């Protein structure tokens, strides 16, 4: 279209307007003189809201809103504070919960006295946290409290973890809280000490990746299958250096608990953190929880949370699009979480990988796992089933497993099957719904909350050479005990495997 | 923290890819409440093999480890860095590191050097027979065979390593700025300013 000619008597005004336009736009102001900002991603918005100071080299001092502490990665941090005569800056923004070492059998005898923990070192770590938390003024949810559980279950459940917050914990699965739209990531013990002392961390901004999962999940395919599939697509290091925002119709369609499951495993594809934009479901989930904002604070919080979604036109450094139709109930065959195939698939041949070091790794994995190339995954016999962990121990996970087990029993060849609720509150809710009966009737043990068989730090271990269909997040060599062979699956798939005695397609049972 | 300037010596020609922190230090070693003595548990599974690299007379005690892509992936346990340090490792060279591991290594005075795969392959070869020299000031890795590779490092991390600075102490000195930020949060986002003291009664 031709531009209309500017009449001579209007030319000066027009030139002036253009100059003003340029001045304001280049100066970051719109025509009304208000500041304009470039479209920003969810990650950028949370980051910007937490910058205390920016250094010339781009490193930022980032404020930490919530700090979860457990017994494994904190003793040396408290020790260092004590030696240096330093205090915890914000004990009120810190919450301590023991989880990794706690046995999942009864913790108190009939008289209410603590049953001693056999492993001396476990007991020592637990005692250190029980002692350090009150010494530094930190709220402690102990083994006898109903609210105790896995930190990543307890944080959201208590309303301590909030959308838009920066959340850290000395545990790599802290990414879990990203399911609420919080910027949450794991840190090491020196950083735990840094956060305790200063409530900040020195960080460089990560690159951003959008993983968009579009379409509709087919029956029997759950949040766990989505994240296993993503890990298979990206690889164990595909997300290194990135914070991943999970988007698309599938992610929006997931419940908040499902989103926590997806974000929980962000670290398994190498990402520093996972994020899912908070929406009405998130807000409804947080509302009324013990530490959730109340009154005026609540209204302000909701308004802010609603402003956090990625702006239209904002760009990511990388975008990966996944079609929901490609996602089947998934299972791992190897010793890296990237070793994912659909349950209908077969064990891959090491030669099938283009990368030489992956071929080598695959051959080692198969030797460790005792599997042959070409073997159908659905024929792999299992002797153990573990339903639990920060990935899959929330109420919906237990409901999904119980739905498969109702009226059925585990195969006799399955020697050990346990269900470990993520917290005492999840346990109570499940019992109120009668799920514990379903599990017990199916031949499962119904346990006390904790990290349990996800990692070999407490008495729940898988014997060497045996297989476990596990709803946890890592299939590393020795993760569930020396020589243990782990197949990562969803809760429904774990339940199906228990019934069949081998890995099997849960869709045949529903 | 001891300053890190130059690291010279034999290097473990390890080269493995995706070495996770469970391999560096298995979880049953995480039960300590101090930082010392974890070297005994470093690479425990690999060291079950009597012919392993880490206990061989030639390499035992080497200050440098040359590894494959994605070194230190998996669990965030800082025990991995403590175990390597206790084993005598002061620098790890690899094509890439997990973010958490490289942060932990830095905070414990272990230098992580990122070099392209070809350079790492070459260093694995050299390491089998000869020492390697790392100079942090000039950001170079050199060998007795005239190989010279330069690497990038965050200037702040470089400064802290060269001078052995304690990050917690540096940040505590910024207490006023942190306090000012907390004031803004109390006004603008009061819901984030209240943690466990929001109280069920509030």
XYZ file of C-alpha atoms in Angstrom:
712
model
C 0.000 0.000 0.000
C 1.228 3.467 -0.891
C 1.783 5.792 1.988
C -0.388 8.920 1.679
C 1.713 11.984 0.967
C 2.198 14.300 3.903
C 0.742 17.747 3.213
C 3.452 20.465 3.294
C 1.905 22.246 6.306
C 2.080 19.028 8.384
C 5.637 18.057 7.510
C 7.254 19.702 10.508
C 4.852 18.040 12.959
C 5.448 14.748 11.308
C 9.229 15.027 11.534
C 8.927 16.014 15.177
C 6.701 13.042 15.901
C 9.186 10.733 14.265
C 11.998 12.171 16.342
C 9.997 11.736 19.529
C 9.051 8.226 18.497
C 12.682 7.301 17.998
C 13.758 8.999 21.194
C 11.234 7.168 23.325
C 11.496 3.812 21.650
C 15.276 3.792 21.644
C 15.227 5.016 25.209
C 12.964 2.111 26.214
C 9.856 4.262 26.593
C 6.592 4.080 24.703
C 4.653 7.048 23.317
C 3.145 7.783 26.701
C 6.588 7.944 28.224
C 6.070 4.677 30.096
C 8.852 2.134 30.288
C 8.537 -0.688 27.792
C 10.219 -3.996 28.272
C 11.000 -6.656 25.781
C 8.772 -9.695 25.928
C 10.190 -11.946 28.645
C 10.063 -15.623 29.447
C 8.772 -16.980 32.747
C 12.383 -17.682 33.729
C 13.504 -14.140 32.906
C 10.672 -12.640 34.954
C 11.483 -14.703 38.040
C 15.190 -13.996 37.606
C 14.666 -10.230 37.237
C 12.529 -10.157 40.383
C 15.349 -11.695 42.446
C 18.458 -9.774 41.410
C 20.043 -8.152 44.479
C 23.126 -7.003 42.570
C 24.477 -7.445 39.090
C 28.225 -7.631 38.489
C 29.969 -6.385 35.392
C 30.643 -9.925 34.221
C 26.924 -10.751 34.297
C 27.048 -12.772 37.531
C 24.129 -11.841 39.765
C 23.593 -12.060 43.469
C 20.183 -13.766 43.510
C 17.862 -13.697 46.498
C 16.578 -17.080 47.657
C 12.990 -17.123 48.926
C 12.797 -20.658 50.261
C 15.475 -23.076 51.441
C 14.700 -26.713 52.149
C 17.235 -28.597 54.227
C 17.598 -32.346 54.743
C 20.056 -34.411 56.752
C 22.474 -35.549 54.048
C 23.837 -32.365 52.494
C 23.556 -30.026 55.483
C 25.788 -31.253 58.371
C 28.992 -29.849 56.851
C 27.257 -26.531 56.088
C 26.098 -26.096 59.681
C 29.542 -27.200 60.858
C 31.149 -24.477 58.726
C 28.760 -21.809 60.080
C 29.540 -22.872 63.623
C 33.303 -22.796 63.023
C 33.100 -19.316 61.490
C 30.695 -18.017 64.171
C 28.069 -17.235 61.509
C 24.275 -17.211 61.894
C 21.437 -18.257 59.592
C 20.237 -14.996 58.017
C 16.581 -15.969 57.534
C 15.633 -19.036 59.580
C 11.997 -18.212 58.740
C 12.675 -18.876 55.048
C 14.289 -22.217 55.852
C 12.563 -25.543 56.530
C 14.326 -28.703 57.708
C 12.956 -32.193 57.050
C 14.790 -35.533 57.386
C 14.070 -37.967 54.548
C 17.008 -39.798 52.920
C 18.178 -41.944 55.844
C 14.943 -42.618 57.667
C 13.884 -46.238 57.695
C 10.351 -46.584 56.312
C 9.364 -49.066 58.996
C 7.807 -47.935 62.282
C 9.749 -45.139 64.008
C 8.090 -45.241 67.415
C 7.212 -48.213 69.586
C 3.824 -48.707 71.250
C 4.901 -46.427 74.121
C 5.873 -43.661 71.695
C 9.605 -44.128 72.303
C 11.942 -43.808 69.306
C 13.006 -47.127 67.822
C 16.799 -46.869 67.441
C 18.155 -46.832 63.878
C 20.507 -49.753 63.312
C 22.870 -47.953 60.931
C 25.092 -45.846 63.178
C 26.024 -43.333 60.461
C 22.395 -42.831 59.389
C 21.459 -42.210 62.986
C 24.335 -39.738 63.321
C 23.233 -37.696 60.281
C 19.619 -37.622 61.457
C 20.715 -36.601 64.940
C 22.850 -33.801 63.456
C 19.834 -32.249 61.684
C 17.586 -32.678 64.701
C 20.218 -30.808 66.705
C 21.260 -28.186 64.092
C 17.739 -26.992 63.172
C 16.773 -25.715 66.651
C 20.300 -24.444 67.315
C 19.971 -22.146 64.285
C 16.283 -21.357 64.847
C 14.964 -23.331 61.886
C 11.527 -24.979 61.808
C 12.044 -28.740 61.890
C 9.499 -31.327 60.797
C 10.768 -34.482 62.481
C 10.290 -38.196 62.006
C 7.397 -38.315 64.472
C 5.450 -35.437 62.886
C 2.494 -36.199 60.621
C 3.810 -33.657 58.111
C 7.179 -35.387 57.711
C 8.042 -36.714 54.295
C 10.335 -36.231 51.327
C 11.361 -32.546 51.198
C 10.099 -32.201 47.636
C 6.704 -33.533 48.636
C 6.529 -31.581 51.898
C 7.495 -28.160 50.398
C 4.530 -27.887 47.993
C 2.176 -29.708 50.375
C 2.833 -27.197 53.180
C 2.527 -24.187 50.869
C 6.162 -23.397 51.704
C 7.068 -23.727 48.011
C 5.312 -20.993 46.053
C 5.000 -20.032 42.385
C 7.478 -17.375 41.302
C 9.736 -18.064 44.288
C 13.397 -19.012 44.114
C 13.732 -22.324 45.936
C 16.893 -24.274 46.668
C 17.785 -27.476 48.471
C 20.935 -29.554 48.668
C 19.359 -32.116 46.391
C 19.265 -32.267 42.601
C 15.570 -33.133 42.445
C 14.711 -29.689 43.794
C 13.737 -28.919 40.194
C 10.505 -30.647 41.257
C 9.076 -27.403 42.678
C 9.308 -25.910 39.166
C 6.021 -27.711 38.581
C 4.438 -24.857 40.569
C 6.225 -22.231 38.492
C 9.001 -21.709 41.044
C 12.628 -21.344 39.987
C 13.928 -24.308 41.945
C 17.251 -26.082 41.702
C 19.651 -28.306 43.568
C 22.768 -26.957 45.211
C 25.842 -28.421 46.862
C 26.755 -28.174 50.519
C 28.964 -25.070 50.100
C 25.992 -23.342 48.498
C 23.753 -24.581 51.316
C 26.177 -22.821 53.660
C 26.122 -19.710 51.435
C 22.314 -19.580 51.441
C 22.073 -20.226 55.178
C 24.503 -17.370 55.873
C 23.388 -14.844 53.220
C 19.981 -15.988 51.816
C 21.532 -15.460 48.365
C 23.525 -17.267 45.711
C 25.956 -15.980 43.111
C 24.614 -17.188 39.800
C 24.958 -16.708 36.091
C 21.790 -16.747 34.067
C 21.136 -20.019 32.279
C 20.109 -20.354 28.666
C 16.424 -21.064 28.122
C 14.841 -24.024 26.383
C 11.189 -24.578 25.640
C 10.073 -28.188 25.576
C 6.618 -28.049 24.075
C 4.494 -31.168 24.311
C 1.488 -30.821 22.059
C -1.482 -33.084 21.412
C -3.314 -35.387 23.725
C -2.006 -38.220 25.858
C -3.500 -41.600 25.107
C -4.996 -43.708 27.956
C -2.355 -45.313 30.181
C 0.208 -42.596 29.429
C 1.054 -40.467 32.460
C 3.213 -37.512 33.479
C 6.052 -39.954 34.255
C 5.924 -41.342 30.724
C 6.016 -37.790 29.381
C 9.181 -36.946 31.304
C 10.862 -40.285 30.548
C 10.114 -39.693 26.867
C 11.508 -36.152 27.037
C 14.667 -37.506 28.689
C 15.013 -40.085 25.922
C 14.658 -37.375 23.271
C 16.998 -34.809 24.851
C 19.537 -37.242 26.305
C 20.990 -37.105 29.819
C 22.987 -33.964 29.027
C 20.671 -32.346 26.457
C 19.522 -29.727 28.945
C 22.936 -28.897 30.432
C 23.290 -25.135 30.821
C 19.560 -24.578 30.299
C 16.528 -23.884 32.373
C 13.680 -25.694 30.635
C 10.144 -24.395 30.455
C 7.673 -27.184 29.701
C 4.751 -25.888 27.676
C 2.039 -27.083 25.334
C -1.404 -28.588 25.647
C -0.170 -31.765 27.347
C 1.592 -29.852 30.136
C -1.372 -27.510 30.619
C -3.624 -30.554 30.815
C -1.588 -32.174 33.593
C -2.612 -31.815 37.219
C -0.236 -29.897 39.479
C 1.019 -33.210 40.880
C 1.721 -34.437 37.344
C 3.625 -31.223 36.653
C 5.720 -31.789 39.780
C 6.600 -35.227 38.392
C 7.701 -33.752 35.055
C 9.742 -30.938 36.536
C 11.241 -33.313 39.130
C 13.216 -35.067 36.401
C 14.487 -31.923 34.645
C 17.889 -32.754 36.108
C 17.774 -36.182 34.413
C 18.067 -34.444 31.067
C 20.742 -32.175 32.502
C 18.695 -29.000 33.036
C 19.455 -26.781 36.002
C 15.740 -26.301 36.598
C 12.367 -27.035 35.063
C 9.509 -24.557 34.985
C 5.806 -24.744 34.268
C 3.832 -21.504 34.161
C 1.480 -21.113 37.119
C -2.199 -21.083 36.114
C -5.575 -21.448 37.810
C -4.816 -25.062 38.708
C -1.615 -23.975 40.442
C -3.388 -21.226 42.347
C -6.139 -23.606 43.463
C -3.456 -26.097 44.565
C -1.586 -23.571 46.732
C -4.635 -21.937 48.306
C -5.233 -22.675 51.985
C -2.026 -24.631 52.601
C -0.412 -23.968 56.005
C 2.363 -21.610 54.833
C 0.514 -20.222 51.797
C -0.147 -16.459 51.800
C -3.329 -15.302 53.513
C -5.650 -12.278 53.225
C -4.249 -9.286 51.324
C -1.004 -11.144 50.741
C -2.948 -13.835 48.920
C -4.573 -11.363 46.530
C -1.232 -9.724 45.784
C 0.348 -13.111 45.265
C -2.334 -14.259 42.816
C -2.025 -11.045 40.800
C 1.733 -11.480 40.565
C 1.571 -15.187 39.737
C -0.841 -14.447 36.898
C 1.669 -11.984 35.428
C 4.498 -14.514 35.284
C 3.601 -16.510 32.166
C 5.982 -16.097 29.234
C 5.001 -13.075 27.142
C 3.857 -13.587 23.559
C 6.868 -12.931 21.353
C 9.453 -13.864 23.984
C 12.091 -16.183 22.587
C 13.957 -19.179 23.976
C 17.520 -20.135 23.112
C 16.267 -23.528 22.001
C 12.865 -25.055 21.288
C 12.057 -28.770 21.203
C 8.594 -29.863 20.122
C 7.246 -33.255 21.110
C 4.093 -34.874 19.755
C 2.010 -36.530 22.472
C 1.063 -39.235 19.986
C 4.683 -40.468 20.126
C 4.548 -41.063 23.882
C 3.719 -44.576 25.059
C 4.011 -46.026 28.558
C 7.791 -45.882 28.831
C 10.510 -47.894 30.525
C 14.274 -47.689 30.827
C 16.553 -50.514 29.714
C 19.981 -49.196 30.762
C 21.820 -47.320 33.486
C 21.164 -43.757 32.339
C 17.709 -42.151 32.481
C 18.129 -41.358 28.765
C 17.922 -45.100 28.014
C 14.171 -44.974 27.393
C 12.025 -47.110 25.104
C 8.261 -47.636 24.885
C 7.112 -50.772 26.717
C 6.238 -52.178 23.281
C 9.896 -51.779 22.256
C 12.971 -53.978 22.522
C 16.386 -53.697 24.164
C 18.525 -51.776 21.654
C 21.776 -53.141 20.254
C 24.831 -51.099 21.274
C 25.778 -50.921 17.549
C 22.583 -48.990 16.878
C 24.059 -45.839 18.463
C 25.943 -43.427 16.238
C 28.185 -42.136 19.027
C 31.171 -44.358 19.886
C 31.177 -43.608 23.589
C 27.418 -44.258 23.765
C 27.986 -47.651 22.080
C 30.525 -48.432 24.751
C 28.234 -47.193 27.528
C 25.298 -49.193 26.132
C 27.357 -52.394 26.047
C 28.395 -51.834 29.687
C 24.794 -51.038 30.637
C 23.477 -54.225 29.056
C 26.111 -56.297 30.844
C 25.181 -54.692 34.162
C 21.470 -55.020 33.481
C 21.767 -58.616 32.255
C 19.819 -57.880 29.073
C 20.269 -58.984 25.452
C 19.816 -56.743 22.404
C 16.491 -57.384 20.707
C 14.829 -58.733 23.843
C 11.239 -57.374 24.137
C 10.995 -55.061 27.145
C 7.648 -56.626 28.065
C 9.393 -59.975 28.650
C 11.825 -58.718 31.291
C 11.069 -60.456 34.599
C 11.233 -58.425 37.780
C 11.561 -59.508 41.418
C 10.974 -56.167 43.164
C 8.577 -53.255 42.838
C 9.087 -49.849 44.406
C 6.324 -47.240 44.343
C 7.558 -44.014 45.905
C 10.251 -41.272 45.664
C 9.954 -37.505 45.158
C 8.998 -38.247 41.542
C 5.980 -40.445 42.202
C 4.753 -40.656 45.794
C 1.946 -38.117 45.855
C -1.697 -39.083 46.290
C -2.487 -39.210 42.568
C 0.453 -41.572 42.034
C -0.861 -43.895 44.726
C -4.370 -43.716 43.271
C -3.054 -44.596 39.808
C -1.166 -47.629 41.144
C -4.091 -48.715 43.327
C -6.481 -48.486 40.357
C -4.396 -51.141 38.569
C -3.973 -53.306 41.674
C -7.571 -53.287 42.860
C -8.836 -56.861 42.914
C -5.472 -58.189 41.747
C -2.383 -59.641 43.451
C 1.293 -59.420 42.781
C 2.841 -62.407 41.049
C 4.473 -64.950 43.402
C 7.794 -64.395 41.654
C 7.760 -60.781 42.855
C 9.546 -61.140 46.184
C 9.394 -57.579 47.461
C 6.837 -54.892 46.648
C 6.564 -51.720 48.691
C 4.584 -48.506 48.583
C 6.186 -45.537 50.315
C 3.952 -42.450 50.518
C 5.734 -39.136 50.002
C 4.620 -37.717 53.328
C 2.642 -38.535 56.436
C -0.208 -36.441 55.057
C -0.242 -38.373 51.777
C -0.235 -41.562 53.829
C -3.198 -40.397 55.934
C -5.131 -39.324 52.840
C -4.470 -42.668 51.129
C -5.612 -44.537 54.227
C -8.789 -42.445 54.387
C -9.485 -43.505 50.794
C -8.743 -47.159 51.566
C -5.783 -47.314 49.201
C -3.590 -48.946 51.854
C -5.993 -51.925 51.893
C -5.764 -52.258 48.117
C -1.962 -52.345 48.311
C -1.806 -54.739 51.235
C -4.391 -57.042 49.643
C -2.279 -57.039 46.486
C 0.740 -58.208 48.488
C 2.500 -54.858 48.896
C 4.020 -53.507 52.094
C 2.585 -50.164 53.206
C 5.407 -48.049 54.620
C 6.240 -44.841 56.451
C 7.259 -41.804 54.323
C 10.841 -41.212 53.156
C 13.210 -41.524 50.196
C 13.311 -45.296 50.676
C 14.523 -47.490 47.791
C 15.131 -44.553 45.454
C 18.705 -44.543 46.719
C 20.659 -46.958 48.843
C 20.980 -44.799 51.954
C 18.444 -46.484 54.204
C 17.509 -50.134 54.791
C 15.260 -50.317 51.660
C 17.556 -51.812 49.033
C 17.183 -54.051 46.007
C 19.413 -57.166 46.245
C 22.367 -57.473 43.844
C 21.494 -58.956 40.463
C 17.747 -58.542 40.994
C 15.492 -56.250 39.017
C 13.156 -53.586 40.267
C 10.288 -51.851 38.483
C 10.706 -48.510 40.181
C 8.797 -45.229 40.075
C 11.954 -43.350 41.114
C 14.103 -41.119 38.922
C 17.499 -42.749 38.491
C 18.606 -46.093 37.130
C 22.301 -45.503 37.807
C 24.602 -48.411 38.581
C 24.120 -49.319 42.254
C 21.551 -46.599 42.864
C 19.037 -48.925 44.544
C 21.774 -50.980 46.190
C 25.037 -52.547 44.986
C 24.353 -54.608 41.842
C 20.651 -53.695 41.756
C 19.030 -53.388 38.316
C 16.501 -50.566 37.998
C 13.781 -50.073 35.385
C 12.173 -46.646 35.685
C 8.411 -46.651 35.112
C 5.210 -44.832 36.077
C 3.200 -45.891 39.163
C 0.573 -47.585 36.982
C 3.288 -49.462 35.073
C 4.975 -50.501 38.340
C 1.671 -51.882 39.580
C 1.142 -53.723 36.287
C 4.657 -55.203 36.501
C 3.915 -56.427 40.026
C 0.804 -58.260 38.814
C 2.470 -59.771 35.749
C 5.858 -60.534 37.346
C 7.524 -58.900 34.378
C 7.513 -55.476 32.755
C 4.249 -55.208 30.901
C 2.021 -52.774 29.070
C -0.375 -51.317 31.637
C -2.847 -50.672 28.811
C -3.582 -54.422 28.787
C -4.814 -54.146 32.377
C -6.989 -51.042 32.169
C 40.845 -22.129 50.820
C 44.249 -22.711 49.233
C 44.919 -20.522 46.166
C 45.041 -22.405 42.851
C 47.596 -21.050 40.370
C 49.376 -23.850 38.544
C 48.730 -27.565 38.557
C 51.402 -29.855 37.198
C 51.702 -33.597 37.283
C 50.456 -36.886 35.992
C 46.817 -37.053 34.958
C 44.428 -39.991 35.092
C 43.715 -40.810 31.396
C 40.116 -41.614 32.320
C 38.103 -40.293 29.367
C 34.734 -41.820 30.349
C 31.555 -40.019 29.361
C 28.507 -39.272 31.590
C 30.371 -40.105 34.803
C 27.710 -39.462 37.431
C 28.305 -38.513 41.035
C 27.119 -41.965 42.159
C 30.205 -43.312 40.343
C 32.471 -40.632 41.826
C 31.217 -41.374 45.334
C 28.531 -44.027 45.962
C 25.625 -42.995 48.162
C 26.622 -45.081 51.173
C 29.579 -42.713 51.608
C 27.232 -39.759 52.025
C 26.630 -40.486 55.653
C 29.575 -38.563 56.992
C 29.050 -35.330 58.857
C 32.530 -33.968 58.041
C 34.359 -33.360 54.752
C 37.495 -35.454 55.231
C 38.402 -39.002 54.325
C 36.078 -39.455 51.361
C 38.994 -40.205 48.995
C 38.780 -43.820 50.124
C 35.297 -44.020 48.601
C 36.126 -42.171 45.375
C 35.331 -44.304 42.302
C 34.753 -47.234 44.652
C 32.905 -49.362 42.104
C 35.653 -48.931 39.506
C 38.323 -49.559 42.116
C 36.825 -52.947 42.923
C 38.796 -54.036 39.843
C 42.388 -54.690 41.067
C 43.786 -53.298 37.778
C 41.977 -49.996 38.086
C 43.513 -46.699 37.040
C 43.101 -44.954 40.377
C 45.155 -47.409 42.414
C 47.802 -48.177 39.778
C 51.332 -47.387 40.952
C 51.821 -45.101 37.962
C 48.766 -42.878 38.448
C 47.882 -43.052 42.138
C 47.763 -39.551 43.619
C 47.667 -37.711 40.266
C 46.501 -34.095 40.624
C 44.640 -34.033 37.293
C 41.765 -36.105 35.927
C 40.980 -36.130 32.200
C 37.361 -37.189 31.675
C 34.614 -37.392 29.039
C 31.542 -35.336 28.299
C 29.011 -34.451 31.053
C 31.339 -35.214 33.966
C 29.688 -35.081 37.399
C 26.112 -35.490 36.192
C 23.369 -36.779 38.465
C 23.039 -36.110 42.168
C 24.082 -32.709 43.529
C 26.178 -34.254 46.307
C 29.162 -32.059 47.068
C 30.768 -35.184 48.474
C 31.861 -35.842 44.870
C 34.078 -32.758 44.974
C 35.292 -33.564 48.498
C 36.107 -37.143 47.454
C 38.118 -35.980 44.434
C 39.935 -33.390 46.532
C 40.709 -35.980 49.198
C 41.972 -38.298 46.458
C 44.424 -35.538 45.515
C 42.667 -34.258 42.374
C 43.024 -30.477 41.928
C 41.795 -30.154 38.318
C 39.422 -32.041 36.036
C 39.595 -31.590 32.265
C 36.531 -32.596 30.192
C 34.475 -31.474 27.170
C 31.611 -30.539 29.522
C 30.579 -30.716 33.163
C 27.251 -30.831 34.907
C 26.419 -27.345 36.187
C 26.089 -28.436 39.790
C 29.337 -30.370 39.829
C 31.425 -27.568 38.369
C 29.976 -25.175 40.962
C 30.821 -27.589 43.759
C 34.311 -28.216 42.411
C 35.023 -24.492 42.227
C 33.874 -23.921 45.790
C 36.296 -26.560 46.987
C 39.292 -25.316 45.059
C 39.113 -27.830 42.217
C 39.596 -26.300 38.777
C 37.272 -27.574 36.035
C 38.746 -27.052 32.571
C 36.438 -27.292 29.550
C 38.222 -28.178 26.312
C 36.919 -29.464 22.975
C 36.634 -33.252 22.554
C 39.686 -33.385 20.209
C 41.846 -31.645 22.810
C 40.566 -33.966 25.539
C 41.271 -37.001 23.321
C 44.813 -35.731 22.810
C 45.313 -35.146 26.540
C 44.088 -38.667 27.322
C 46.850 -39.939 25.003
C 49.522 -37.726 26.560
C 48.383 -38.552 30.091
C 49.106 -42.247 29.529
C 52.840 -41.546 29.483
C 53.576 -37.945 30.453
C 52.625 -35.108 32.800
C 50.279 -32.231 31.989
C 50.630 -28.624 33.050
C 47.704 -26.259 33.754
C 48.312 -22.551 34.244
C 45.235 -20.715 35.519
C 46.679 -17.214 35.075
C 47.226 -17.699 31.336
C 44.282 -20.165 31.043
C 46.357 -22.770 29.254
C 46.906 -26.511 29.325
C 50.292 -27.593 27.959
C 52.135 -30.868 27.495
C 55.826 -31.734 27.059
C 55.017 -32.212 23.334
C 54.304 -28.543 22.607
C 50.524 -29.037 22.793
C 48.969 -25.829 24.021
C 45.234 -25.505 24.629
C 43.591 -22.377 25.986
C 40.379 -22.553 27.993
C 37.685 -20.143 29.092
C 36.864 -19.525 32.724
C 34.470 -17.187 34.452
C 36.573 -14.151 35.546
C 35.039 -14.134 39.023
C 35.779 -17.811 39.561
C 39.309 -17.293 38.265
C 39.866 -14.425 40.676
C 38.529 -16.406 43.648
C 40.619 -19.487 42.779
C 43.832 -17.498 42.230
C 43.437 -15.775 45.589
C 41.815 -18.602 47.554
C 38.799 -16.416 48.427
C 35.858 -17.615 50.517
C 32.594 -16.877 48.718
C 30.474 -16.733 51.865
C 32.728 -14.045 53.355
C 32.615 -12.034 50.109
C 28.813 -12.088 50.047
C 28.415 -11.330 53.758
C 30.224 -8.073 53.028
C 27.234 -7.189 50.784
C 24.851 -7.423 53.748
C 23.509 -3.879 53.254
C 22.492 -4.547 49.658
C 20.799 -7.784 50.710
C 18.970 -5.944 53.499
C 17.794 -3.269 51.053
C 16.505 -5.947 48.696
C 14.601 -7.607 51.545
C 12.969 -4.235 52.247
C 11.715 -4.049 48.651
C 10.328 -7.577 48.829
C 8.446 -6.775 52.056
C 6.718 -3.920 50.218
C 6.258 -5.336 46.713
C 5.877 -9.064 47.311
C 5.080 -9.451 51.016
C 3.880 -13.015 50.436
C 7.455 -14.054 49.603
C 8.889 -12.273 52.638
C 6.993 -14.518 55.042
C 8.095 -18.114 55.332
C 7.390 -20.439 58.214
C 6.365 -17.491 60.405
C 3.271 -16.844 58.265
C 1.798 -19.138 60.864
C -1.364 -21.154 60.666
C -2.918 -18.463 62.841
C -2.250 -15.643 60.367
